[in-house]
Coordinates of C-alpha atoms in Angstrom, one line a residue:
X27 CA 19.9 20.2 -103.6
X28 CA 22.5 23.4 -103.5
X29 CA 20.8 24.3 -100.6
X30 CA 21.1 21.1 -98.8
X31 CA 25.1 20.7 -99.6
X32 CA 25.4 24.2 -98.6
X33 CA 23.7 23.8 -95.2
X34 CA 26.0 19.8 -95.0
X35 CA 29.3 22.2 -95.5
X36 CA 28.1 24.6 -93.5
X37 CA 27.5 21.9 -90.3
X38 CA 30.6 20.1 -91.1
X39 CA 32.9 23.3 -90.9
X40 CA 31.0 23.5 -88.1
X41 CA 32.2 20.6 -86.1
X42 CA 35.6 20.5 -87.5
X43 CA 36.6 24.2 -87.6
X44 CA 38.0 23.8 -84.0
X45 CA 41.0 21.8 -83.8
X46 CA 42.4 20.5 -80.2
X47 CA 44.2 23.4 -78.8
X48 CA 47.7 21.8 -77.6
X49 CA 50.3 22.9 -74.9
X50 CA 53.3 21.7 -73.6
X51 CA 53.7 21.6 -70.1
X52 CA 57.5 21.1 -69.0
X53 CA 57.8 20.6 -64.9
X54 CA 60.6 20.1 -62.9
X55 CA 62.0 20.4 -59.2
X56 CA 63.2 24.2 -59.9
X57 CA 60.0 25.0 -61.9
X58 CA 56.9 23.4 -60.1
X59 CA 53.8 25.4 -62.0
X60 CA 52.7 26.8 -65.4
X61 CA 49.8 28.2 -65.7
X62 CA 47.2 27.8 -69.5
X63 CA 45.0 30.6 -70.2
X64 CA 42.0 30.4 -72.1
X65 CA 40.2 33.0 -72.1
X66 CA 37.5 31.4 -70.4
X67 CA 39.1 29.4 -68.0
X68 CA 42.7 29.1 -66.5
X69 CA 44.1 25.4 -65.9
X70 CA 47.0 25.1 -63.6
X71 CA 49.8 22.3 -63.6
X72 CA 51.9 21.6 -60.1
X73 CA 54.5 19.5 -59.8
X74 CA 53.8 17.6 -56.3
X75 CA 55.0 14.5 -54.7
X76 CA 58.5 12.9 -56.4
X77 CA 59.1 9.9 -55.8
X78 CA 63.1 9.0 -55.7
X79 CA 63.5 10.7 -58.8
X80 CA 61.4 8.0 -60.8
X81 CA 57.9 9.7 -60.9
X82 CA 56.2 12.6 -59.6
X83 CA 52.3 13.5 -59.0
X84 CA 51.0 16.7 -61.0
X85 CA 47.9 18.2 -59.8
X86 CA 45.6 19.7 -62.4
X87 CA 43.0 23.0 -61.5
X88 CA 40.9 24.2 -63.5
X89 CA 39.5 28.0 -62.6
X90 CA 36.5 29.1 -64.4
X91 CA 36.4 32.9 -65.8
X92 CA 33.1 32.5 -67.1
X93 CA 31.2 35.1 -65.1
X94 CA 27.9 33.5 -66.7
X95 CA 28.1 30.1 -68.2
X96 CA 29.1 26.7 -66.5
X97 CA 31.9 24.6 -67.7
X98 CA 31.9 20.9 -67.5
X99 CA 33.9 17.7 -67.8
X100 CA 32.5 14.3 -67.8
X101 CA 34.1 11.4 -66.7
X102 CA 32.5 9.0 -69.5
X103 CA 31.4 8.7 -72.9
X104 CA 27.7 9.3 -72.4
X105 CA 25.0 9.3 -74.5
X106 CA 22.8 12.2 -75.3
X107 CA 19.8 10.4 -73.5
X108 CA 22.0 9.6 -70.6
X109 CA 22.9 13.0 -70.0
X110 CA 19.1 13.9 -69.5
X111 CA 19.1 11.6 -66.7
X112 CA 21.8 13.1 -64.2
X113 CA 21.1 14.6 -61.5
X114 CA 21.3 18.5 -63.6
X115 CA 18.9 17.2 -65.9
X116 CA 22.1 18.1 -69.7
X117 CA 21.1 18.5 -73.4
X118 CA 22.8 19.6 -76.4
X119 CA 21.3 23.1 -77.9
X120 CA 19.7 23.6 -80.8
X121 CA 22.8 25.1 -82.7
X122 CA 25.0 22.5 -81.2
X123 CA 27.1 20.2 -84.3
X124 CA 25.9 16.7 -84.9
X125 CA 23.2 14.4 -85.1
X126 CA 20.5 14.8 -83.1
X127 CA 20.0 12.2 -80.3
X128 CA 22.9 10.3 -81.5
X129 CA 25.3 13.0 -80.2
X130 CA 27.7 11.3 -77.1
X131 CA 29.8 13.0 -75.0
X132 CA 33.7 13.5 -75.0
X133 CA 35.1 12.4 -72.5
X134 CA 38.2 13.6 -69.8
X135 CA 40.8 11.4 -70.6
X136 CA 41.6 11.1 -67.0
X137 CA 40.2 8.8 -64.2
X138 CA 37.3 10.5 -62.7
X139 CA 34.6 9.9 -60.3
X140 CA 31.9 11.6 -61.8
X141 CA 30.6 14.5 -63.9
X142 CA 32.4 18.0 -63.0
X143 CA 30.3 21.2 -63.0
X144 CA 32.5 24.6 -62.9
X145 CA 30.2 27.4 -61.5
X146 CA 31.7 30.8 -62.6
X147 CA 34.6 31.4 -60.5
X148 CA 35.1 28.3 -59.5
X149 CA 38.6 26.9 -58.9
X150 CA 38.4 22.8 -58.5
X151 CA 41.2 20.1 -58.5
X152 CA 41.0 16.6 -60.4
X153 CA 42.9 14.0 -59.9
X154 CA 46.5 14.2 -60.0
X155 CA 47.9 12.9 -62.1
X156 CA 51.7 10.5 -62.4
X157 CA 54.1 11.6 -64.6
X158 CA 57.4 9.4 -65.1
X159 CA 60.7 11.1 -65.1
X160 CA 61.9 12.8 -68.2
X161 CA 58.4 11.0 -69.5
X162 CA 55.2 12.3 -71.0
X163 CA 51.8 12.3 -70.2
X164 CA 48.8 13.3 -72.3
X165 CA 45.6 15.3 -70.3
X166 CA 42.8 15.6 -72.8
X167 CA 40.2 17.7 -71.9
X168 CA 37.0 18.5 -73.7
X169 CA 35.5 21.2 -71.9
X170 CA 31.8 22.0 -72.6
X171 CA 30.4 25.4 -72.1
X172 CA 26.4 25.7 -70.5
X173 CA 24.0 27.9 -69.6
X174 CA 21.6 27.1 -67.2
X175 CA 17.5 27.0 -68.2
X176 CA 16.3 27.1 -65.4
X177 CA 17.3 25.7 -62.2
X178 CA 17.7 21.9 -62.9
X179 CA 18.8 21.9 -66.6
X180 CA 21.9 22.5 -68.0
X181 CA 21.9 23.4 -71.9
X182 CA 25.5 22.6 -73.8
X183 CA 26.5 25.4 -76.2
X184 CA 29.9 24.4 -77.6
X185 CA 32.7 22.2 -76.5
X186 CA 36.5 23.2 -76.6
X187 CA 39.3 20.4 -76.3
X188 CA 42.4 21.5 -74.5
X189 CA 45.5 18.7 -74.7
X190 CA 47.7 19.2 -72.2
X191 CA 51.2 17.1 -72.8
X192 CA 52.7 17.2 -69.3
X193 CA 56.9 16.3 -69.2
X194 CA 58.6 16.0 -65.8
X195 CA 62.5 16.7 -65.6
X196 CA 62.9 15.4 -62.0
X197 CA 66.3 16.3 -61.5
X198 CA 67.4 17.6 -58.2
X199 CA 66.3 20.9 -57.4
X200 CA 69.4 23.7 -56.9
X201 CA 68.1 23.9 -52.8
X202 CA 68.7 20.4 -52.9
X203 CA 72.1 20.6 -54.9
X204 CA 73.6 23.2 -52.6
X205 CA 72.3 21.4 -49.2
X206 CA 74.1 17.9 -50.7
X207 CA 76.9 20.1 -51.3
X208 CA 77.4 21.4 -47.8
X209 CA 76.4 17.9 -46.3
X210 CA 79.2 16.5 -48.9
X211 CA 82.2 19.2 -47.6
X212 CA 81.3 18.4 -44.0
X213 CA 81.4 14.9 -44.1
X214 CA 84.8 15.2 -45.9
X215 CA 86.0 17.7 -43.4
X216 CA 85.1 15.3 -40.9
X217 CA 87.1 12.2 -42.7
X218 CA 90.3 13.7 -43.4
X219 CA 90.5 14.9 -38.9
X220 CA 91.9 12.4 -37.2
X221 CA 90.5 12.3 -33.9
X222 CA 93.3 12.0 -31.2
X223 CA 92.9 9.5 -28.8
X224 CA 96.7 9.5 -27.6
X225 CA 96.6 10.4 -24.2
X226 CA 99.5 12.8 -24.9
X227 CA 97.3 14.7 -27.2
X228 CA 96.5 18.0 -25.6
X229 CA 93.1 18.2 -26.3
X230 CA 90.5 15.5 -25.4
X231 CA 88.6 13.6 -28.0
X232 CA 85.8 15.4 -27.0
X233 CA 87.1 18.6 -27.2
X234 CA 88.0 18.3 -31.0
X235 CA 84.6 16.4 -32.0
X236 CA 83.1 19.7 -31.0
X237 CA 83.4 22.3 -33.5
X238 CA 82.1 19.3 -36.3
X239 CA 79.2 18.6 -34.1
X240 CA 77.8 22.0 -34.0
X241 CA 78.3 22.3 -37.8
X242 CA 76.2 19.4 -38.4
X243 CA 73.6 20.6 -35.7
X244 CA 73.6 23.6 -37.9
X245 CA 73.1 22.2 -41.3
X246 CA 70.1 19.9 -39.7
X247 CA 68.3 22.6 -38.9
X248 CA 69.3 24.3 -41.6
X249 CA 67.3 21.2 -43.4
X250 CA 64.3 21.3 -41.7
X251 CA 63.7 24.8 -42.6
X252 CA 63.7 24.0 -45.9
X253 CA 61.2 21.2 -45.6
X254 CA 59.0 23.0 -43.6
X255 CA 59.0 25.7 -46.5
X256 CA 57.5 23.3 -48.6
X257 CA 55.5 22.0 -46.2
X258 CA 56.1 18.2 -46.6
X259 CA 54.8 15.8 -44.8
X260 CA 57.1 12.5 -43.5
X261 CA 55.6 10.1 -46.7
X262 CA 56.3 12.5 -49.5
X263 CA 59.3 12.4 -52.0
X264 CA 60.6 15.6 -51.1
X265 CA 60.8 15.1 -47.4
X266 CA 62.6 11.4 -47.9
X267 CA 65.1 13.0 -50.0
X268 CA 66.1 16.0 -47.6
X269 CA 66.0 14.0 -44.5
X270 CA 68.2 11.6 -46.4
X271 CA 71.0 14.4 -45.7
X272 CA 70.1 14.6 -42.4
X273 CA 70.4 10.8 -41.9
X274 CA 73.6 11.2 -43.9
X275 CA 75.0 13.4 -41.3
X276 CA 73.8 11.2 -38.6
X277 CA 75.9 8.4 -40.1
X278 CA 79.6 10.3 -40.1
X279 CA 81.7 8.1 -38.2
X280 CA 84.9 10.2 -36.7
X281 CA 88.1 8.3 -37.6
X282 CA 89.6 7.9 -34.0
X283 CA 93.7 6.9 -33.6
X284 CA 97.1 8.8 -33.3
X285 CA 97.5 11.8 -35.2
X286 CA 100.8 10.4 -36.1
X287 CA 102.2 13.6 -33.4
X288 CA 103.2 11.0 -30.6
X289 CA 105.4 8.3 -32.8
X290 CA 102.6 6.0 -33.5
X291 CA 102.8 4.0 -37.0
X292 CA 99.9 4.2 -39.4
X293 CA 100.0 0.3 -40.9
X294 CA 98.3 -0.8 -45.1
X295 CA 95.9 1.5 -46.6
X296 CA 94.6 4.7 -45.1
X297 CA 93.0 7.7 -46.6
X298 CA 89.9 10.0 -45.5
X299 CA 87.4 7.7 -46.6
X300 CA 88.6 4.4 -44.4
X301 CA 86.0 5.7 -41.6
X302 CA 83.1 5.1 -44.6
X303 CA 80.7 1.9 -44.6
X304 CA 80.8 0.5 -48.3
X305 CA 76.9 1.9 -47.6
X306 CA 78.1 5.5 -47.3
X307 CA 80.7 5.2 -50.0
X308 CA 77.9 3.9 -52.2
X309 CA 75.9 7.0 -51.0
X310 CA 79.0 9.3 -52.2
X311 CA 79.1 7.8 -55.2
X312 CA 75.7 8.3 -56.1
X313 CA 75.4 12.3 -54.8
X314 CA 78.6 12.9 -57.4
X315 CA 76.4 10.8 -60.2
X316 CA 73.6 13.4 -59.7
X317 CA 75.5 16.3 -59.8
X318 CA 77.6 15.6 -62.5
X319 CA 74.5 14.5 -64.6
X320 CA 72.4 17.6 -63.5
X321 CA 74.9 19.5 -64.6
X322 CA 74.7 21.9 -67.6
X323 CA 78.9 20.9 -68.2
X324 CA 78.6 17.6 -67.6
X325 CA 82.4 17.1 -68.8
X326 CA 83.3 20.0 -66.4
X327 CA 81.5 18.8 -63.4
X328 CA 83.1 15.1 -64.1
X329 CA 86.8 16.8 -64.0
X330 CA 86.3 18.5 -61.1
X331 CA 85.2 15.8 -59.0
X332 CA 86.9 12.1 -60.7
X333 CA 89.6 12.6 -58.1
X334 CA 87.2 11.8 -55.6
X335 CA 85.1 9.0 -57.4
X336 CA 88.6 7.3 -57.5
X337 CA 89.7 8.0 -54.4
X338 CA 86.4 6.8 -52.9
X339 CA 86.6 3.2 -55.1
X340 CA 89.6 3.0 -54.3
X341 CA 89.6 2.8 -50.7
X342 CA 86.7 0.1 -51.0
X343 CA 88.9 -2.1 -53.5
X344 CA 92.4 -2.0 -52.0
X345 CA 93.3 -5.0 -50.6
X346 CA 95.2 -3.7 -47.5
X347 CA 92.8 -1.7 -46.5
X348 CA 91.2 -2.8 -43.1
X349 CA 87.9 -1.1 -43.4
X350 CA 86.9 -2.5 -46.3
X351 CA 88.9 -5.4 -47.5
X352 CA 87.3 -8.4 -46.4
X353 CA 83.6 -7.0 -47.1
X354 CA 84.6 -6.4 -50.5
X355 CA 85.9 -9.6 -50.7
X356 CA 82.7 -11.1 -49.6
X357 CA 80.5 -9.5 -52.2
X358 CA 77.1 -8.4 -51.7
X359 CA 75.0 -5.8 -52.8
X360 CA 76.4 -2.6 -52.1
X361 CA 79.6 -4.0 -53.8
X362 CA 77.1 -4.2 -56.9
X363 CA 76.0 -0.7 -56.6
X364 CA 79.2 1.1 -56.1
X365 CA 81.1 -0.8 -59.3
X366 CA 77.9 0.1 -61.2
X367 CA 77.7 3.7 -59.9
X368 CA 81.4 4.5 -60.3
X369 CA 81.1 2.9 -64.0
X370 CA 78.1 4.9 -64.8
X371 CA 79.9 8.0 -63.9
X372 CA 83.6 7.5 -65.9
X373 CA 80.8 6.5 -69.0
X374 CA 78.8 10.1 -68.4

């Protein structure tokens, strides 16, 4: 009897003496891989497609050090007379914990299609995975080390269990940050000119849209450097957001009239931002939103920039102001947004 509890403590120590090894995985836009090292494997986390902010895809690799044995993840709960039955013929070794013949299999908590072998040095992708903004995801994975017996049989010697609990912080990147930022002071360069259509302005319209347009010829090309560096293509979330700038810049309307120079009277409410569709003023809104919350000072960044958040809801509520006066009058959606965006960012 001893020798039968021993040999019961001994099995159960065993199969328990291993508890799931757990790492935390944090991603974001500035920090886009981390790399878990095993020992006998490496498994690599990469921030891919975001998508507005919301969610992003994370691709998992898993590289095999092994220079001898065969790791392996299964895509279902299989029993131990199933596994004898795939195509590389699987069984449990002698030494392996449990019951025999009423062992089953632990399964990858992830979707797969089927059973994944890992020769030694092998480096294979699974399935990305989606990870919600500033939201968790759990990536379970029991890995089972085999040796081959022969050429068509796989025998498992042990399993380790790896949890992976993968966080993504989708803020905007600092590339991103900077590009806005230069988008932002151009666009406001561009509001506060007054184009001079007076004939008895000495310079022709033209003439003085010209330095603004070459800036903003710059700064796209300046954008599609950087999203050929990360070599996007047109349906990911990176590439929307960047050539969202670009499309941004497309949009600047110059404010054409008298530059007040040749005794022409400026009549109700004018300021930089009368040239702006409520669309664009929404868009405004929104870039100040992010950088104030991205921010490591968020009370900082909100001084420095609540001058223009009210200068920019102001122009769209004034009631002389014939940009925007009878739209805002009229409602509609972007109305909605920019009173919801202007009172998210006095209640950051």
């Amino acid at each position: 009897m001893r020798r039968i509890f021993v040999y019961t403590l001994l099995c159960l120590l065993a199969m328990t003496a291993r508890a799931d090894e757990q790492k935390k995985i944090n991603l974001s836009n500035d920090h886009t891989q981390e790399t878990v090292s095993l020992g006998y494997c490496n498994i690599f986390a990469t921030l891919k497609n975001a998508d507005d902010d919301s969610s992003a895809e994370v691709s998992v690799e898993l590289e095999n050090l092994d220079e001898t044995n065969v790791l392996i993840l299964f895509d279902e709960a299989y029993s131990e007379k199933s596994i004898k039955k795939l195509n590389t013929s699987i069984r449990f070794d002698k030494k392996f914990g449990g019951t025999k013949n009423k062992r089953v299999i632990d399964p990858y908590n992830q979707p797969l299609n089927q059973v994944i072998l890992f020769q030694p040095s092998d480096k294979l992708a699974l399935p990305a995975i989606r990870v919600g903004n500033e939201q968790s995801e759990k990536c379970r994975m029991p890995i089972y080390i085999a040796k081959f017996k022969g050429k068509k049989k796989l025998i498992l010697l042990e399993k380790q269990v790896i949890e992976l609990d993968i966080e993504a912080e989708l803020k905007p990147s600092k590339e991103f940050l900077s590009l806005s930022s230069e988008c932002e002071k151009l666009e406001n360069d561009i509001r506060r000119t007054v184009i001079c259509t007076n004939p008895k302005h000495k310079t022709s319209a033209s003439k003085q849209k010209e330095p603004y347009e070459k800036r903003i010829e710059a700064l796209k090309e300046k954008i599609d450097k950087a999203i050929a560096a990360h070599n996007w293509s047109a349906t990911d979330g990176g590439y929307k957001r960047y050539n969202g700038l670009k499309e941004r810049l497309a949009n600047v309307n110059f404010r054409e009239g008298d530059c007040g120079k040749h005794g022409r009277a400026k009549e109700g409410h004018t300021c930089s931002y009368c040239s702006l569709s409520l669309q664009q003023i929404y868009h405004q809104l929104d870039d100040l939103y992010k950088r104030i919350y991205s921010s490591s000072n968020r009370k900082d960044a909100k001084a420095s920039v609540m001058n223009q958040v009210n200068a920019l809801y102001k122009c769209c509520t004034a009631t002389d102001c014939a940009k925007h006066a009878a739209a805002w009058k009229k409602g509609g959606d972007y109305k909605n947004k920019i009173t919801e965006r202007y009172n998210r960012i006095k209640n950051l």
